[in-house]
JSON list of C-alpha atoms in Angstrom, two decimals:
[
{"chain": "A", "resi": 1142, "resn": "UNK", "atom": "CA", "xyz": [0.08, 0.11, -0.04]},
{"chain": "A", "resi": 1143, "resn": "UNK", "atom": "CA", "xyz": [1.42, 3.30, -0.92]},
{"chain": "A", "resi": 1144, "resn": "UNK", "atom": "CA", "xyz": [0.06, 6.46, 0.65]},
{"chain": "A", "resi": 1145, "resn": "UNK", "atom": "CA", "xyz": [0.98, 9.88, -0.25]},
{"chain": "A", "resi": 1146, "resn": "UNK", "atom": "CA", "xyz": [2.15, 12.26, 2.45]},
{"chain": "A", "resi": 1147, "resn": "UNK", "atom": "CA", "xyz": [-1.10, 14.46, 2.05]},
{"chain": "A", "resi": 1148, "resn": "UNK", "atom": "CA", "xyz": [-3.23, 11.38, 3.27]},
{"chain": "A", "resi": 1149, "resn": "UNK", "atom": "CA", "xyz": [-1.53, 10.98, 6.59]},
{"chain": "A", "resi": 1150, "resn": "UNK", "atom": "CA", "xyz": [-2.03, 12.90, 9.67]},
{"chain": "A", "resi": 1151, "resn": "UNK", "atom": "CA", "xyz": [0.42, 15.90, 10.54]},
{"chain": "A", "resi": 1152, "resn": "UNK", "atom": "CA", "xyz": [1.93, 13.65, 13.32]},
{"chain": "A", "resi": 1153, "resn": "UNK", "atom": "CA", "xyz": [3.25, 11.18, 10.98]},
{"chain": "A", "resi": 1154, "resn": "UNK", "atom": "CA", "xyz": [5.73, 8.78, 12.75]},
{"chain": "A", "resi": 1155, "resn": "UNK", "atom": "CA", "xyz": [7.50, 5.58, 12.42]},
{"chain": "A", "resi": 1156, "resn": "UNK", "atom": "CA", "xyz": [7.66, 2.82, 15.00]},
{"chain": "A", "resi": 1157, "resn": "UNK", "atom": "CA", "xyz": [10.28, -0.14, 14.80]},
{"chain": "A", "resi": 1158, "resn": "UNK", "atom": "CA", "xyz": [9.36, -3.33, 16.24]},
{"chain": "A", "resi": 1159, "resn": "UNK", "atom": "CA", "xyz": [10.63, -7.04, 16.43]},
{"chain": "A", "resi": 1160, "resn": "UNK", "atom": "CA", "xyz": [8.83, -10.41, 16.46]},
{"chain": "A", "resi": 1161, "resn": "UNK", "atom": "CA", "xyz": [9.97, -13.72, 17.68]},
{"chain": "A", "resi": 1162, "resn": "UNK", "atom": "CA", "xyz": [9.23, -16.79, 15.39]},
{"chain": "A", "resi": 1163, "resn": "UNK", "atom": "CA", "xyz": [9.57, -19.47, 17.90]},
{"chain": "A", "resi": 1164, "resn": "UNK", "atom": "CA", "xyz": [9.19, -23.26, 17.17]},
{"chain": "A", "resi": 1165, "resn": "UNK", "atom": "CA", "xyz": [9.14, -25.49, 20.19]},
{"chain": "A", "resi": 1166, "resn": "UNK", "atom": "CA", "xyz": [8.27, -29.21, 20.12]},
{"chain": "A", "resi": 1167, "resn": "UNK", "atom": "CA", "xyz": [7.32, -28.70, 16.32]},
{"chain": "A", "resi": 1168, "resn": "UNK", "atom": "CA", "xyz": [4.77, -26.11, 16.94]},
{"chain": "A", "resi": 1169, "resn": "UNK", "atom": "CA", "xyz": [4.92, -22.29, 16.28]},
{"chain": "A", "resi": 1170, "resn": "UNK", "atom": "CA", "xyz": [4.15, -20.03, 19.22]},
{"chain": "A", "resi": 1171, "resn": "UNK", "atom": "CA", "xyz": [1.38, -17.68, 18.26]},
{"chain": "A", "resi": 1172, "resn": "UNK", "atom": "CA", "xyz": [-0.32, -15.44, 20.86]},
{"chain": "A", "resi": 1173, "resn": "UNK", "atom": "CA", "xyz": [-3.90, -14.22, 20.81]},
{"chain": "A", "resi": 1174, "resn": "UNK", "atom": "CA", "xyz": [-4.66, -10.59, 21.96]},
{"chain": "A", "resi": 1175, "resn": "UNK", "atom": "CA", "xyz": [-7.84, -8.70, 22.54]},
{"chain": "A", "resi": 1176, "resn": "UNK", "atom": "CA", "xyz": [-7.45, -5.14, 21.07]},
{"chain": "A", "resi": 1177, "resn": "UNK", "atom": "CA", "xyz": [-9.74, -2.23, 20.79]},
{"chain": "A", "resi": 1178, "resn": "UNK", "atom": "CA", "xyz": [-9.92, -1.14, 17.19]},
{"chain": "A", "resi": 1179, "resn": "UNK", "atom": "CA", "xyz": [-11.77, 2.04, 16.93]},
{"chain": "A", "resi": 1180, "resn": "UNK", "atom": "CA", "xyz": [-15.17, 1.27, 18.42]},
{"chain": "A", "resi": 1181, "resn": "UNK", "atom": "CA", "xyz": [-15.13, -2.59, 18.77]},
{"chain": "A", "resi": 1182, "resn": "UNK", "atom": "CA", "xyz": [-12.77, -5.21, 20.34]},
{"chain": "A", "resi": 1183, "resn": "UNK", "atom": "CA", "xyz": [-11.06, -7.82, 18.03]},
{"chain": "A", "resi": 1184, "resn": "UNK", "atom": "CA", "xyz": [-8.86, -10.68, 18.62]},
{"chain": "A", "resi": 1185, "resn": "UNK", "atom": "CA", "xyz": [-5.75, -10.74, 16.69]},
{"chain": "A", "resi": 1186, "resn": "UNK", "atom": "CA", "xyz": [-3.04, -13.48, 16.46]},
{"chain": "A", "resi": 1187, "resn": "UNK", "atom": "CA", "xyz": [0.44, -12.65, 16.17]},
{"chain": "A", "resi": 1188, "resn": "UNK", "atom": "CA", "xyz": [4.12, -13.67, 17.03]},
{"chain": "A", "resi": 1189, "resn": "UNK", "atom": "CA", "xyz": [5.23, -12.47, 20.41]},
{"chain": "A", "resi": 1190, "resn": "UNK", "atom": "CA", "xyz": [7.37, -9.21, 20.27]},
{"chain": "A", "resi": 1191, "resn": "UNK", "atom": "CA", "xyz": [6.90, -5.52, 20.28]},
{"chain": "A", "resi": 1192, "resn": "UNK", "atom": "CA", "xyz": [8.27, -2.08, 19.94]},
{"chain": "A", "resi": 1193, "resn": "UNK", "atom": "CA", "xyz": [11.90, -1.24, 20.00]},
{"chain": "A", "resi": 1194, "resn": "UNK", "atom": "CA", "xyz": [12.69, 1.74, 22.36]},
{"chain": "A", "resi": 1195, "resn": "UNK", "atom": "CA", "xyz": [14.78, 4.56, 21.32]},
{"chain": "A", "resi": 1196, "resn": "UNK", "atom": "CA", "xyz": [18.48, 3.54, 21.60]},
{"chain": "A", "resi": 1197, "resn": "UNK", "atom": "CA", "xyz": [17.63, 0.08, 22.66]},
{"chain": "A", "resi": 1198, "resn": "UNK", "atom": "CA", "xyz": [19.43, -2.94, 20.85]},
{"chain": "A", "resi": 1199, "resn": "UNK", "atom": "CA", "xyz": [17.19, -4.83, 18.45]},
{"chain": "A", "resi": 1200, "resn": "UNK", "atom": "CA", "xyz": [17.90, -8.21, 20.03]},
{"chain": "A", "resi": 1201, "resn": "UNK", "atom": "CA", "xyz": [17.66, -6.89, 23.62]},
{"chain": "A", "resi": 1202, "resn": "UNK", "atom": "CA", "xyz": [14.39, -5.42, 22.72]},
{"chain": "A", "resi": 1203, "resn": "UNK", "atom": "CA", "xyz": [13.08, -8.65, 21.39]},
{"chain": "A", "resi": 1204, "resn": "UNK", "atom": "CA", "xyz": [14.29, -10.75, 24.50]},
{"chain": "A", "resi": 1205, "resn": "UNK", "atom": "CA", "xyz": [12.64, -8.04, 26.73]},
{"chain": "A", "resi": 1206, "resn": "UNK", "atom": "CA", "xyz": [9.32, -8.23, 24.83]},
{"chain": "A", "resi": 1207, "resn": "UNK", "atom": "CA", "xyz": [9.00, -12.01, 24.75]},
{"chain": "A", "resi": 1208, "resn": "UNK", "atom": "CA", "xyz": [9.80, -12.07, 28.42]},
{"chain": "A", "resi": 1209, "resn": "UNK", "atom": "CA", "xyz": [7.03, -9.54, 29.15]},
{"chain": "A", "resi": 1210, "resn": "UNK", "atom": "CA", "xyz": [4.41, -11.05, 26.87]},
{"chain": "A", "resi": 1211, "resn": "UNK", "atom": "CA", "xyz": [4.91, -14.82, 27.37]},
{"chain": "A", "resi": 1212, "resn": "UNK", "atom": "CA", "xyz": [7.33, -15.21, 30.19]},
{"chain": "A", "resi": 1213, "resn": "UNK", "atom": "CA", "xyz": [9.85, -17.21, 28.13]},
{"chain": "A", "resi": 1214, "resn": "UNK", "atom": "CA", "xyz": [13.77, -16.64, 27.80]},
{"chain": "A", "resi": 1215, "resn": "UNK", "atom": "CA", "xyz": [15.12, -16.88, 24.31]},
{"chain": "A", "resi": 1216, "resn": "UNK", "atom": "CA", "xyz": [18.17, -16.94, 22.33]},
{"chain": "A", "resi": 1217, "resn": "UNK", "atom": "CA", "xyz": [17.62, -14.66, 19.11]},
{"chain": "A", "resi": 1218, "resn": "UNK", "atom": "CA", "xyz": [18.93, -16.40, 16.02]},
{"chain": "A", "resi": 1219, "resn": "UNK", "atom": "CA", "xyz": [18.89, -15.28, 12.39]},
{"chain": "A", "resi": 1220, "resn": "UNK", "atom": "CA", "xyz": [16.69, -12.64, 10.98]},
{"chain": "A", "resi": 1221, "resn": "UNK", "atom": "CA", "xyz": [13.84, -14.42, 8.72]},
{"chain": "A", "resi": 1222, "resn": "UNK", "atom": "CA", "xyz": [11.98, -11.48, 7.37]},
{"chain": "A", "resi": 1223, "resn": "UNK", "atom": "CA", "xyz": [10.80, -7.87, 7.61]},
{"chain": "A", "resi": 1224, "resn": "UNK", "atom": "CA", "xyz": [7.62, -6.06, 6.73]},
{"chain": "A", "resi": 1225, "resn": "UNK", "atom": "CA", "xyz": [5.66, -2.85, 7.23]},
{"chain": "A", "resi": 1226, "resn": "UNK", "atom": "CA", "xyz": [2.35, -1.40, 7.28]},
{"chain": "A", "resi": 1227, "resn": "UNK", "atom": "CA", "xyz": [0.51, 1.94, 8.11]},
{"chain": "A", "resi": 1228, "resn": "UNK", "atom": "CA", "xyz": [-2.07, 2.01, 10.75]},
{"chain": "A", "resi": 1229, "resn": "UNK", "atom": "CA", "xyz": [-5.07, 3.37, 8.87]},
{"chain": "A", "resi": 1230, "resn": "UNK", "atom": "CA", "xyz": [-7.42, 5.94, 9.66]},
{"chain": "A", "resi": 1231, "resn": "UNK", "atom": "CA", "xyz": [-9.69, 4.75, 12.58]},
{"chain": "A", "resi": 1232, "resn": "UNK", "atom": "CA", "xyz": [-7.89, 1.44, 12.82]},
{"chain": "A", "resi": 1233, "resn": "UNK", "atom": "CA", "xyz": [-6.74, 2.00, 16.43]},
{"chain": "A", "resi": 1234, "resn": "UNK", "atom": "CA", "xyz": [-8.61, 3.17, 19.45]},
{"chain": "A", "resi": 1235, "resn": "UNK", "atom": "CA", "xyz": [-5.72, 5.48, 20.42]},
{"chain": "A", "resi": 1236, "resn": "UNK", "atom": "CA", "xyz": [-6.26, 7.97, 17.59]},
{"chain": "A", "resi": 1237, "resn": "UNK", "atom": "CA", "xyz": [-2.58, 9.25, 18.13]},
{"chain": "A", "resi": 1238, "resn": "UNK", "atom": "CA", "xyz": [-1.41, 5.81, 16.73]},
{"chain": "A", "resi": 1239, "resn": "UNK", "atom": "CA", "xyz": [-3.35, 6.00, 13.38]},
{"chain": "A", "resi": 1240, "resn": "UNK", "atom": "CA", "xyz": [-1.13, 6.83, 10.65]},
{"chain": "A", "resi": 1241, "resn": "UNK", "atom": "CA", "xyz": [1.99, 5.39, 12.29]},
{"chain": "A", "resi": 1242, "resn": "UNK", "atom": "CA", "xyz": [4.12, 3.53, 9.92]},
{"chain": "A", "resi": 1243, "resn": "UNK", "atom": "CA", "xyz": [5.18, 0.20, 11.53]},
{"chain": "A", "resi": 1244, "resn": "UNK", "atom": "CA", "xyz": [8.38, -1.33, 10.56]},
{"chain": "A", "resi": 1245, "resn": "UNK", "atom": "CA", "xyz": [8.85, -4.81, 11.95]},
{"chain": "A", "resi": 1246, "resn": "UNK", "atom": "CA", "xyz": [11.64, -7.39, 11.72]},
{"chain": "A", "resi": 1247, "resn": "UNK", "atom": "CA", "xyz": [11.19, -11.11, 12.64]},
{"chain": "A", "resi": 1248, "resn": "UNK", "atom": "CA", "xyz": [13.78, -13.28, 14.08]},
{"chain": "A", "resi": 1249, "resn": "UNK", "atom": "CA", "xyz": [14.06, -17.17, 14.50]},
{"chain": "A", "resi": 1250, "resn": "UNK", "atom": "CA", "xyz": [14.41, -17.79, 18.14]},
{"chain": "A", "resi": 1251, "resn": "UNK", "atom": "CA", "xyz": [15.15, -20.76, 20.54]},
{"chain": "A", "resi": 1252, "resn": "UNK", "atom": "CA", "xyz": [13.53, -21.15, 23.89]},
{"chain": "A", "resi": 1253, "resn": "UNK", "atom": "CA", "xyz": [16.16, -21.23, 26.52]},
{"chain": "A", "resi": 1254, "resn": "UNK", "atom": "CA", "xyz": [14.03, -21.05, 29.76]},
{"chain": "A", "resi": 1255, "resn": "UNK", "atom": "CA", "xyz": [10.94, -20.06, 31.37]},
{"chain": "A", "resi": 1256, "resn": "UNK", "atom": "CA", "xyz": [8.95, -23.22, 30.29]},
{"chain": "A", "resi": 1257, "resn": "UNK", "atom": "CA", "xyz": [6.85, -24.53, 33.14]},
{"chain": "A", "resi": 1258, "resn": "UNK", "atom": "CA", "xyz": [6.48, -28.33, 33.18]}
]
């Protein structure tokens, strides 16, 4: 999707993010999350991960986000993909986030701790 600058809000911004593609016991780890999208709640399915804070190391951000979201300790491996998208008008309940250009990188990761048996 290509959007010209005149179709985006004045407060255009970019937000870098990272996602963990974790295969454990032959299964991908996918999380479900309830999010408020404009006026209704929707369930999304995604890989664990999130935003990279300003000045934060990319792999450290991924380790932190996975620990926060699912309580697992991981070893970050090779990058497996990158993608981007723009949050459309009225797509997010927090109107400030609409028009944000999300740039995301996905890494193959290995679980090294935090699994409860």
